[in-house]
Coordinates of C-alpha atoms in Angstrom, one line a residue:
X1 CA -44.6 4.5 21.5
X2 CA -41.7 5.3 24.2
X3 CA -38.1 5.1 22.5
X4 CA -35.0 5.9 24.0
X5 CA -33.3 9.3 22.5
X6 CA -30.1 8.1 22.2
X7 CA -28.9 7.4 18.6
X8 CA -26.4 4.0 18.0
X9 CA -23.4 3.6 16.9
X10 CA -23.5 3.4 13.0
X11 CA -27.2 4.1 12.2
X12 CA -28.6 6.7 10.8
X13 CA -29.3 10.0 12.7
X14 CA -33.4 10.5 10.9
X15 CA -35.9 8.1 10.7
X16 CA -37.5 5.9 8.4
X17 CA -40.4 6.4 6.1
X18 CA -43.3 5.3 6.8
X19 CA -44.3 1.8 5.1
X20 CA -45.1 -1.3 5.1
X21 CA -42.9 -4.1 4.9
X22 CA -43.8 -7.0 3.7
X23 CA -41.6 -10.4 4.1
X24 CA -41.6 -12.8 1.8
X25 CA -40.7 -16.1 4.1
X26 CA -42.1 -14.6 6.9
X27 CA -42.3 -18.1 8.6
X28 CA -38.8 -18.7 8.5
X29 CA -35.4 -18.6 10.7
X30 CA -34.0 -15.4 9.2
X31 CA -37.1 -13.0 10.2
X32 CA -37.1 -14.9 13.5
X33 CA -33.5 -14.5 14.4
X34 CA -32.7 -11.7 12.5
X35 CA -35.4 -9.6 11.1
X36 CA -37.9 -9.0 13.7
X37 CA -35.2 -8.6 16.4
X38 CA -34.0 -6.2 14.2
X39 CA -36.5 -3.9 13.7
X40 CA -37.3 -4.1 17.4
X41 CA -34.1 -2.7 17.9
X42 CA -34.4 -0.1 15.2
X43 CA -37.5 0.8 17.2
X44 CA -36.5 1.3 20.7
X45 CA -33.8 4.3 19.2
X46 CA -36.9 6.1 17.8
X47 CA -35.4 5.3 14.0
X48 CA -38.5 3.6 12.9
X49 CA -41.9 5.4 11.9
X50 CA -44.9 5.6 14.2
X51 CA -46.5 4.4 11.1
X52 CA -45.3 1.4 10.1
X53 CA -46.5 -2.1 9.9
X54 CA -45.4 -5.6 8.7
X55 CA -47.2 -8.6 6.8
X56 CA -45.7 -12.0 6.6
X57 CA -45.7 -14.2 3.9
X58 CA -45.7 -18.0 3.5
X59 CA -46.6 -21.3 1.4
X60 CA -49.6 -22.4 4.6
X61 CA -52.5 -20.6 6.1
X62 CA -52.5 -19.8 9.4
X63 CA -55.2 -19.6 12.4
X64 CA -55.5 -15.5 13.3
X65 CA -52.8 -14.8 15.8
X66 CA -50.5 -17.5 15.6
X67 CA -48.6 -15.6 13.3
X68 CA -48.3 -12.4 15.5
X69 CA -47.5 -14.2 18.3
X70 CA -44.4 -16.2 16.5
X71 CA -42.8 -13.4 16.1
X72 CA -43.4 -11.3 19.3
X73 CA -41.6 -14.3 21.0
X74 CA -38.9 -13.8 18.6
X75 CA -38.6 -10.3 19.6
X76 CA -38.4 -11.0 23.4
X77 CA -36.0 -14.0 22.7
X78 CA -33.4 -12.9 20.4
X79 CA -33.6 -8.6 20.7
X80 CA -30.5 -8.9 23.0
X81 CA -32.0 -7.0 25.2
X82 CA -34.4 -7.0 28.2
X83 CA -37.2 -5.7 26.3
X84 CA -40.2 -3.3 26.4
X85 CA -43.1 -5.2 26.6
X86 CA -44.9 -1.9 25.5
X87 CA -42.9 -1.5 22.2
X88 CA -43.7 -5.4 21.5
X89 CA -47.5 -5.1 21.7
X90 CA -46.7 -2.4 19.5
X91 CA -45.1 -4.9 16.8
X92 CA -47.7 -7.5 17.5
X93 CA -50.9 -5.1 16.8
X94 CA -48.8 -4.2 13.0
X95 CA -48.3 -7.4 11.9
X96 CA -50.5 -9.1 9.7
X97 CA -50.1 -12.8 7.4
X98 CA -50.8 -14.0 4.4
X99 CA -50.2 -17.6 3.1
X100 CA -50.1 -19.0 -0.4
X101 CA -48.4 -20.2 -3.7
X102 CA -45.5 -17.6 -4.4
X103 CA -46.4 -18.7 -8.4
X104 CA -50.1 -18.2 -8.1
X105 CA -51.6 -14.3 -8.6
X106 CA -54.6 -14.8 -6.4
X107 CA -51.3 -14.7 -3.5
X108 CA -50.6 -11.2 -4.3
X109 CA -53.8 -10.1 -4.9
X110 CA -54.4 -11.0 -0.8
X111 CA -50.9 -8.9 -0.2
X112 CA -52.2 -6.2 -2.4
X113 CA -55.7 -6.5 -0.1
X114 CA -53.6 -6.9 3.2
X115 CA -51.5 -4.0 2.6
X116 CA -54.1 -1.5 2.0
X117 CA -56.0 -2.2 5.3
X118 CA -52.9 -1.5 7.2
X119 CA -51.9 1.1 5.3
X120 CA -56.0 2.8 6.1
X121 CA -55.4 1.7 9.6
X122 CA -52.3 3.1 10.6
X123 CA -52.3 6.3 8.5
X124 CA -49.5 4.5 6.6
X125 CA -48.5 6.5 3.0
X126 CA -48.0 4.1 -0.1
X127 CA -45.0 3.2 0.6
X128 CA -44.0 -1.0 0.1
X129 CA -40.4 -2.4 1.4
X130 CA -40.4 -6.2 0.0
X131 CA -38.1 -8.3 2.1
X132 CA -36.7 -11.4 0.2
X133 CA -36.0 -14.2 2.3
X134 CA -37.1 -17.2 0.2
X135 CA -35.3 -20.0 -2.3
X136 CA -33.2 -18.0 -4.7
X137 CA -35.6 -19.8 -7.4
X138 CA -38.5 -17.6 -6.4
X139 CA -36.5 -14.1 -6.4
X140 CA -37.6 -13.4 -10.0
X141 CA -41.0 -14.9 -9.9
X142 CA -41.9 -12.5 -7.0
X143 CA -40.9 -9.3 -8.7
X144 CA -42.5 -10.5 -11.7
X145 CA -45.7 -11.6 -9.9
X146 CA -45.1 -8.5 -8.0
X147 CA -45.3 -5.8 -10.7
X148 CA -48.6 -8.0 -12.5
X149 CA -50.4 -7.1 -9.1
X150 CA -49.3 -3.5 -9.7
X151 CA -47.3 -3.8 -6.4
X152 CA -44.2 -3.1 -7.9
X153 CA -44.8 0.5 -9.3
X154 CA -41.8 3.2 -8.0
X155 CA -43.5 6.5 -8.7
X156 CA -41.7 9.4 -6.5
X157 CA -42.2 9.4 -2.7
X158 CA -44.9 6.3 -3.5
X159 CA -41.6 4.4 -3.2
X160 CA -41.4 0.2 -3.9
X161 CA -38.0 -1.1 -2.3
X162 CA -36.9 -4.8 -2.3
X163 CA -34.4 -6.5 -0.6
X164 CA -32.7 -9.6 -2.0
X165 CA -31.4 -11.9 0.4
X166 CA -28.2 -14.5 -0.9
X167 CA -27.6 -16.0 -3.3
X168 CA -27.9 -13.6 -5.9
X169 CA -27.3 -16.7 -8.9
X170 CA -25.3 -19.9 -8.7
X171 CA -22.5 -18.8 -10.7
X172 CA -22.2 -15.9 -13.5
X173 CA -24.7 -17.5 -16.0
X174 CA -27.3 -17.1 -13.4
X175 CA -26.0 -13.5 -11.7
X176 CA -26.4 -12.2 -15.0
X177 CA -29.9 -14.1 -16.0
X178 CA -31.7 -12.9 -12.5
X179 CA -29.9 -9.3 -13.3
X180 CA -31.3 -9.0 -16.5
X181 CA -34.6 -10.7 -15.6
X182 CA -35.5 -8.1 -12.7
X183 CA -34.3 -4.7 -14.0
X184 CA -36.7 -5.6 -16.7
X185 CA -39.3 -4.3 -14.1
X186 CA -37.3 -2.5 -11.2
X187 CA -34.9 0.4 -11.3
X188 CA -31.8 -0.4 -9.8
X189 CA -32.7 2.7 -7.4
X190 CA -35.0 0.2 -6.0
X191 CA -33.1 -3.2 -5.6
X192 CA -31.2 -3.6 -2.3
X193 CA -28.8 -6.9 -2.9
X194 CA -28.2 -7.8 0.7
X195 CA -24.5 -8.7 2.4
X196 CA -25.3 -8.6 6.4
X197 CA -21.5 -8.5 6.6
X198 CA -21.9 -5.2 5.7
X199 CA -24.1 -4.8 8.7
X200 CA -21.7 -5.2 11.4
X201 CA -19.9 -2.1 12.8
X202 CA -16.0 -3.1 12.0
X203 CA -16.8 -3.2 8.6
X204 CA -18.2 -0.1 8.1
X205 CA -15.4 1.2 10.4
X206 CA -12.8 -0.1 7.7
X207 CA -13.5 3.2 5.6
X208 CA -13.6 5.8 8.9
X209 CA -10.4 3.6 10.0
X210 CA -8.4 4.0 6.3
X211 CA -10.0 7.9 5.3
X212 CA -10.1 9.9 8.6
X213 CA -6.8 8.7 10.1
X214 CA -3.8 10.4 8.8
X215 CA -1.4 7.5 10.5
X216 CA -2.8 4.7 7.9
X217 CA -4.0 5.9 4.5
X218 CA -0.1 6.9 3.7
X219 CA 0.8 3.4 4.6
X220 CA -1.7 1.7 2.9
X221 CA -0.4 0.2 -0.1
X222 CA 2.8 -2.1 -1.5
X223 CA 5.4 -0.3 0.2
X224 CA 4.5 -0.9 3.2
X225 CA 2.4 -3.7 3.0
X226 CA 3.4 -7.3 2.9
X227 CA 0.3 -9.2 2.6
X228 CA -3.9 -9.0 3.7
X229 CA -5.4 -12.0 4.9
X230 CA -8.9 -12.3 5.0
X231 CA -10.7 -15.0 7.6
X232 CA -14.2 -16.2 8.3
X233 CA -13.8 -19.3 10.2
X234 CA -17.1 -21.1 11.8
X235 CA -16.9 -23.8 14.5
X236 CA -21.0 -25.1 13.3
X237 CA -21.5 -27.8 10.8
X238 CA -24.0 -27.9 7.9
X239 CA -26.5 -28.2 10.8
X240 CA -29.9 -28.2 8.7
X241 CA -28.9 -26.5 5.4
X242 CA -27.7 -29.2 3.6
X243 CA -30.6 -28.9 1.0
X244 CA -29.2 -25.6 0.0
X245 CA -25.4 -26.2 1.2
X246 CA -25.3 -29.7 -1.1
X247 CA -25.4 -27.0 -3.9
X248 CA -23.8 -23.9 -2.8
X249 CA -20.5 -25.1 -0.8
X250 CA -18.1 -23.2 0.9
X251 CA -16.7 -21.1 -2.1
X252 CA -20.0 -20.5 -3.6
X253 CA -21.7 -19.6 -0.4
X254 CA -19.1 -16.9 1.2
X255 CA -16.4 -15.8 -1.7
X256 CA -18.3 -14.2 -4.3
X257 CA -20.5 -11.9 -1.6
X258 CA -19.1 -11.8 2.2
X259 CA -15.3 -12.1 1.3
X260 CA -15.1 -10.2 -1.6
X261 CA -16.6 -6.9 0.0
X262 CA -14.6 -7.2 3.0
X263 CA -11.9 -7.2 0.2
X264 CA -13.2 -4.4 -2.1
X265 CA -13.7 -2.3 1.2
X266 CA -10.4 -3.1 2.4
X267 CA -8.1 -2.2 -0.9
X268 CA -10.5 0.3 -2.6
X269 CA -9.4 3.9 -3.7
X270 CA -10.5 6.8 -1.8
X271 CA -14.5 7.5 -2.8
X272 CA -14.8 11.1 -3.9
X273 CA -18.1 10.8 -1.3
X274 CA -19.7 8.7 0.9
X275 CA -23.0 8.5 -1.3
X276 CA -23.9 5.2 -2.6
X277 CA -22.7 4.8 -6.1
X278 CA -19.5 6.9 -5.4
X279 CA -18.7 3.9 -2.7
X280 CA -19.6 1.6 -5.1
X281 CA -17.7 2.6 -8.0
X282 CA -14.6 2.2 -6.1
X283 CA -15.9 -1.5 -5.0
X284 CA -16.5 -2.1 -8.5
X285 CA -13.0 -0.5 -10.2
X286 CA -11.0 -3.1 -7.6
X287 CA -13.0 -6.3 -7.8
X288 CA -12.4 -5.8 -11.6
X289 CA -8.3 -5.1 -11.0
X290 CA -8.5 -8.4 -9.4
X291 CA -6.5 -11.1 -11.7
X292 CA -8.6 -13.5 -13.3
X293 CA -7.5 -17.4 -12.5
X294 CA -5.9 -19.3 -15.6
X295 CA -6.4 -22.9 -15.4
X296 CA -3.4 -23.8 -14.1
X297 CA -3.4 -21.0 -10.9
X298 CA -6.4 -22.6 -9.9
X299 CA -4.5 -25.6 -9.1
X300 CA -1.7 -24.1 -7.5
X301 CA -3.5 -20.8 -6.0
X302 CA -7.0 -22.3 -4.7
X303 CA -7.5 -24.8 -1.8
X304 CA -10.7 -26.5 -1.1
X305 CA -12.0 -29.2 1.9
X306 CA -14.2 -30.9 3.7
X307 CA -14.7 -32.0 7.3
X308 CA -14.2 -35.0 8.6
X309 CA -14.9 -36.7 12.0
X310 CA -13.2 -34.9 14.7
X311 CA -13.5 -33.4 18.3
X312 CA -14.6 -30.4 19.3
X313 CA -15.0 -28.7 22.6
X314 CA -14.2 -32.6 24.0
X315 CA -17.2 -33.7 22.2
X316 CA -16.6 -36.3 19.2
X317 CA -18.3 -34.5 15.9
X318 CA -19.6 -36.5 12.2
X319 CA -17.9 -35.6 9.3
X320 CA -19.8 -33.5 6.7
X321 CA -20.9 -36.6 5.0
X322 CA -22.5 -38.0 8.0
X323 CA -24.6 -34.8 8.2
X324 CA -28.5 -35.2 7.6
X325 CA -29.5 -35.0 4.3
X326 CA -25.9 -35.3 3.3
X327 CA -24.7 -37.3 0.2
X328 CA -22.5 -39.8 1.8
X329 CA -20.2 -39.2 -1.5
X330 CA -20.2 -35.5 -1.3
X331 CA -17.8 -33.7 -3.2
X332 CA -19.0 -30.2 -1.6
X333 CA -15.9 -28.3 -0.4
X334 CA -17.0 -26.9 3.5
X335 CA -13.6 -24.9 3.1
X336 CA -11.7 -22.9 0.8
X337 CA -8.6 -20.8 0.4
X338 CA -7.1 -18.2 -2.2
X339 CA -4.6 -16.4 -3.4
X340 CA -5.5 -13.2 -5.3
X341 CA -3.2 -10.5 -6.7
X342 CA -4.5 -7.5 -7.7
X343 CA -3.2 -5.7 -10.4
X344 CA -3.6 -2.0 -9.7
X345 CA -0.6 0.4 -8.3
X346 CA -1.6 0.5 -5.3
X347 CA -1.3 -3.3 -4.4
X348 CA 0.9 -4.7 -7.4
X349 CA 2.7 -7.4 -5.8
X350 CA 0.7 -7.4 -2.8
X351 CA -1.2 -11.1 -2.3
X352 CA -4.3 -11.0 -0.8
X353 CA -5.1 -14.7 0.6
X354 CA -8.7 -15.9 1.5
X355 CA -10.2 -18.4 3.7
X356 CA -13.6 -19.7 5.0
X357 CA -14.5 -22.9 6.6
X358 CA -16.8 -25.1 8.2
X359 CA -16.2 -27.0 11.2
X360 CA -12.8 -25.2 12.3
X361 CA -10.9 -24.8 15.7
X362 CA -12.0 -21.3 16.6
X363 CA -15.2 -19.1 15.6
X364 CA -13.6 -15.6 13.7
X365 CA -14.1 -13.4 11.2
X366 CA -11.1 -11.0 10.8
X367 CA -8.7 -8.9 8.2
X368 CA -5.3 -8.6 8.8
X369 CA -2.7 -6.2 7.5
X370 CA 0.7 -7.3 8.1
X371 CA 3.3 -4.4 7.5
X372 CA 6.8 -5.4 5.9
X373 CA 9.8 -5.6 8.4
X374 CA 11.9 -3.1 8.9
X375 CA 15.7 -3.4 8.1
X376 CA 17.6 -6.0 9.8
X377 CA 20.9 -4.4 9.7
X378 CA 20.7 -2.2 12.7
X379 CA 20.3 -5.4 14.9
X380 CA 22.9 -7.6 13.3
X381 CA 25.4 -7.6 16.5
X382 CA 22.8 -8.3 18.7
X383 CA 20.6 -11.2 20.2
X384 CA 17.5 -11.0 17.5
X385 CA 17.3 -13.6 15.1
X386 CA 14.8 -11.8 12.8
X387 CA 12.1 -8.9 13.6
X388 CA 8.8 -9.5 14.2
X389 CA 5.9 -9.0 12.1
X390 CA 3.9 -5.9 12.4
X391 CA 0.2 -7.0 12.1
X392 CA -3.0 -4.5 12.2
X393 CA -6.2 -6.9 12.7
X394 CA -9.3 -5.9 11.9
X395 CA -12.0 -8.4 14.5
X396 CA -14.8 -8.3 12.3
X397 CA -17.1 -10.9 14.9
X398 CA -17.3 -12.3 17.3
X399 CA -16.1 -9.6 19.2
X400 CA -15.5 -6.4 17.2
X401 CA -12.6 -4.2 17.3
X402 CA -8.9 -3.2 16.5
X403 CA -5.8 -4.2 17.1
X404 CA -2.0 -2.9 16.5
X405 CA 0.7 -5.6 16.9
X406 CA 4.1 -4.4 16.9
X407 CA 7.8 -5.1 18.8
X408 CA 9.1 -4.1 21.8
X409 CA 12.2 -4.3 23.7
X410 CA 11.9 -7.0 26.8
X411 CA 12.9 -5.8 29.8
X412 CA 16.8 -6.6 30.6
X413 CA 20.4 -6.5 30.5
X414 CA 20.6 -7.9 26.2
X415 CA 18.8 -7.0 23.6
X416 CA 15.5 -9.3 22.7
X417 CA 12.0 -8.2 21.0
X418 CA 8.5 -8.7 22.5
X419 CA 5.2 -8.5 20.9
X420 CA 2.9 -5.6 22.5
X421 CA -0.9 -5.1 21.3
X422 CA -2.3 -2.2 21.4
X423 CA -6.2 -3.2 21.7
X424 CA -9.6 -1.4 21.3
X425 CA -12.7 -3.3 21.8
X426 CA -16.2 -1.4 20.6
X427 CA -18.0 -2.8 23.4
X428 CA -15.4 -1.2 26.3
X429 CA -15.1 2.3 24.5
X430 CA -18.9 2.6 22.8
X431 CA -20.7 0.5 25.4
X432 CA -22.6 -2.9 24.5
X433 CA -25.5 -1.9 21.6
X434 CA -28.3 -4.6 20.9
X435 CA -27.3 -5.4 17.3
X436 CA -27.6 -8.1 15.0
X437 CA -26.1 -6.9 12.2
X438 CA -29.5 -6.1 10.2
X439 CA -30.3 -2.6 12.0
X440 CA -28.2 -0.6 9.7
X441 CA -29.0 -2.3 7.0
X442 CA -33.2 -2.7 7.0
X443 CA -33.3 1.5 8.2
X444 CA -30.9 2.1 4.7
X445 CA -33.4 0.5 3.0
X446 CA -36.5 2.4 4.3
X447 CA -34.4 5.5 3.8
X448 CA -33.2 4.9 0.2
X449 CA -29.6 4.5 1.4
X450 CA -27.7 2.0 -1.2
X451 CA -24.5 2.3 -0.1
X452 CA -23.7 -1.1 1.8
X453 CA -25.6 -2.8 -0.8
X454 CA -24.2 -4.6 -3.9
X455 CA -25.1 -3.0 -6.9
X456 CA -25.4 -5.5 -10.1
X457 CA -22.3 -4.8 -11.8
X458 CA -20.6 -5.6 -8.5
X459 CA -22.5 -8.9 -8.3
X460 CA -21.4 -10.2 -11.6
X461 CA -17.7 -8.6 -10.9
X462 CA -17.3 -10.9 -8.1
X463 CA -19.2 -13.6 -10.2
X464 CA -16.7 -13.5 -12.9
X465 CA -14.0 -14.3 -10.4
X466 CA -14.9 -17.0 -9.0
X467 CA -16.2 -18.5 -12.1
X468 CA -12.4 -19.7 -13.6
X469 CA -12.5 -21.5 -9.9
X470 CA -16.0 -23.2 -11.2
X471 CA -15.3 -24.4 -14.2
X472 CA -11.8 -26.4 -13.0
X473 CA -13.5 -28.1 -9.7
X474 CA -16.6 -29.4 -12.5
X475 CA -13.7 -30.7 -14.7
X476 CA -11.7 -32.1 -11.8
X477 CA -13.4 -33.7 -8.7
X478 CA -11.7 -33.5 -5.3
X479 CA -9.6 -36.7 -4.8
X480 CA -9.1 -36.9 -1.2
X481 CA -12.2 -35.6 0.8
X482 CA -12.9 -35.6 3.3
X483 CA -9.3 -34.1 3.9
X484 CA -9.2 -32.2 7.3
X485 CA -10.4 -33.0 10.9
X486 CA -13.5 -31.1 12.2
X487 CA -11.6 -28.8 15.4
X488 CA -8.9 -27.6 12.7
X489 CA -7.9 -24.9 10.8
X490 CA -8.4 -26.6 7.6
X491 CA -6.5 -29.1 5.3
X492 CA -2.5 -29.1 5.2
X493 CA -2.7 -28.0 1.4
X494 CA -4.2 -24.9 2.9
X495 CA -0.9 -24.0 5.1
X496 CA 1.8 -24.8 1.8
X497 CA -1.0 -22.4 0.1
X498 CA 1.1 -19.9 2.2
X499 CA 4.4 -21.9 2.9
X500 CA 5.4 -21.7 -0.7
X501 CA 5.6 -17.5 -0.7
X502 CA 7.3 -18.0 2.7
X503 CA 4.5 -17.0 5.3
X504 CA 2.0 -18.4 7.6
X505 CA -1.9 -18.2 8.1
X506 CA -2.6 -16.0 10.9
X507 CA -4.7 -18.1 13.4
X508 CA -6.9 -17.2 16.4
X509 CA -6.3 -19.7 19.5

């Protein structure tokens, strides 16, 4: 196999074990989007073992080949590169299928089968990386069935690894139930809890950007800092998900895993390391200094919505309700917004506001710092009316990168303030890397790397926060949804969210 020696930004600098990887909903849009081109990419930087192959899983038989051949076209379709046709015969001779019943034993008995003849064919050791990707209802049945099969058997370098995709539970209840239900049989050395947030190279820049520059860990607290807001706005609909988005909803389906890293990550304490469970602890001590919601803050602290008819683009778009397989009386929110405080010494005082939506005017995820203004009194015989804010934002996707925001004085004979930005873009200073946000994360796995990986108490931490927000929304349905117009930033309530402490969302255009 001919790889290119050059090592990308944010991967690891060895490669994988050998294994084989085996992908439960193999058939689906997350290995052909994500996970194939993925590994292709992992591939083609020499990070992935000469001996390594791949068997997909799924509920039908299919004719020899068909299988292969689905995802080679994945490969050449969505690797984000022109790619080597060399390297994806490669992929296509390593990958084998199996179809079944997830619940019946017979299934894994034909894994069990499968894997050993590629292990004997490819000189493979026994080494298994279970990929997740399936209904949250079958996460503990696998493992279960798993372990029966004797597949699930960690015993030194004969390593068993699994990957869970999201939703780890529906609320705490469940978080705690699935928790309990699979560390009955795996070590929590072995469970990988997947965020692909956690994949993408801003985030994991957040701790290089806060612990190796001098100019911003001093100022990183409630001195200096007024507020953090926290965005992940999408311009799609429900598109086809509405069997598991009827269910999930905005809050359920972003806050507890996406958000709440980027917020653990953003307003932890300084890790005594960079291995896993020192990370971790840090996530963990902040998402528990986060102040639990009484009752009554929910009402006044927590915003939800959902889409309406609107226009996007010039194009006329259906409310949420008008989506396929939609309840046409949904009460699922497609947005929410939040107002935490944490109560730690480090951000005492300091709110952190939240927001994700469906359906909104621009396509961002993003964090921004804003700074509190200076003193006022040195300008109070001049031409300024106030200063402006100081903002550092954090461009999480779509295109990733840093910028500074701060005042200047306009050119001329009287005194008024500008707004410079000081910009860095990865793609202009790194160059453009094929990445989908799953290369770090799958090579971690095979490596044994935890680190950007929940860990269970972190799970039910976040869990345990949202849950207040739960129990209020099942006692009190919405009233007035749908309540903003798909092409906006959200519902009104979600700008008086902020209005009422005297500040304003920060909004891409």
């Amino acid at each position: 196999m001919t790889v290119n020696s050059a090592t990308p930004i944010g991967l690891q600098n060895r490669a994988a074990d050998d294994c084989v990887m085996v992908i439960f909903g193999g058939t689906g849009d997350l290995a052909k989007r994500k996970l194939l081109p993925s590994l292709y990419n992992v591939a083609q930087k020499g990070l992935l073992s000469e001996r390594f192959a791949i068997i997909g899983t799924g509920s039908k038989p299919l004719e020899p080949g068909v299988f292969q051949k689905h995802l080679v076209d994945a490969i050449r379709e969505y690797a984000g590169s022109d790619v080597d046709e060399k390297l994806v015969q490669w992929f296509e001779e390593r990958i084998g299928y199996v179809g079944g019943n997830f619940k019946d034993p017979a299934f894994y008995k034909e894994i069990g089968k499968a894997s050993t003849e590629m292990k004997e064919k490819f000189g493979i050791g026994d080494r298994h990386f279970y990929y997740l990707s399936t209904s949250p209802d079958f996460f503990g049945e696998i493992v279960e069935q798993l372990d029966k099969a004797g597949l699930a058997k960690d015993d030194g370098d004969h390593w068993r690894r699994f990957i869970i995709e999201k939703p780890f539970g529906h609320d705490l209840a469940s978080a705690i139930e699935l928790n309990k239900r699979i560390k009955k049989i795996l070590s929590e050395r072995q469970i990988f809890r997947i965020d692909h947030y956690l994949g993408k190279e801003t985030v994991q820049n957040l701790m290089v950007l806060r612990f190796a520059n001098s100019i911003f860990e001093p100022i990183w607290n409630r001195r200096y800092i007024d507020n953090v807001q926290i965005t992940a706005a999408e311009t799609v609909g429900v598109e086809m998900r509405a069997s598991y988005y009827e269910g999930a909803g905005a809050l359920k389906d972003m806050v507890p895993n996406h958000l709440l890293q980027l917020v653990s990550l953003t307003a932890m304490e300084p890790p005594v390391s960079f291995e896993a469970n020192a990370v971790r602890d840090e996530q963990t001590k902040l998402l528990r200094g986060i102040q639990n919601l009484t009752p009554e803050e929910v009402l006044t602290q927590v915003v939800r919505g959902q889409y309406g008819p609107g226009q996007m683009g010039g194009k006329d778009c259906p409310a949420y309700r008008s989506e396929p397989n939609v309840n046409p009386e949904s009460s699922t929110n497609t947005f929410v917004a939040l107002k935490f405080m944490i109560d730690n010494w480090r951000w005492a005082g300091v709110p952190f506001y939240i927001r994700t939506g469906k359906r909104m005017a621009q396509r961002y995820t993003n964090i921004v710092i804003t700074f509190r203004k200076a003193p006022f009194l040195l300008f109070n015989s001049t031409d300024i009316d106030e200063l402006r804010d100081n903002r550092l934002v954090i461009r999480i996707q779509p295109d990733e990168g840093v910028s500074l925001e701060y005042g200047a004085k306009i050119p001329g004979p009287s005194m008024k303030l500008g707004t410079l930005k000081m910009d860095f873009n990865y793609k202009d200073y790194f160059g453009q890397t094929p990445n989908t946000g799953y290369e770090r994360l799958m090579l971690d796995c095979m490596l044994g790397d935890a680190t950007l990986f929940q860990r269970a108490d972190m799970v039910e931490a976040g869990w345990s926060l949202i849950q207040p927000i739960l129990d209020v929304w099942q006692a009190l349905p919405p009233r007035h949804f749908p309540n903003y117009p798909a092409g906006s930033f959200g519902p009104e309530a979600s700008d008086q969210l902020l209005a009422q402490d005297g500040r304003s969302w920060y909004n891409v255009t």
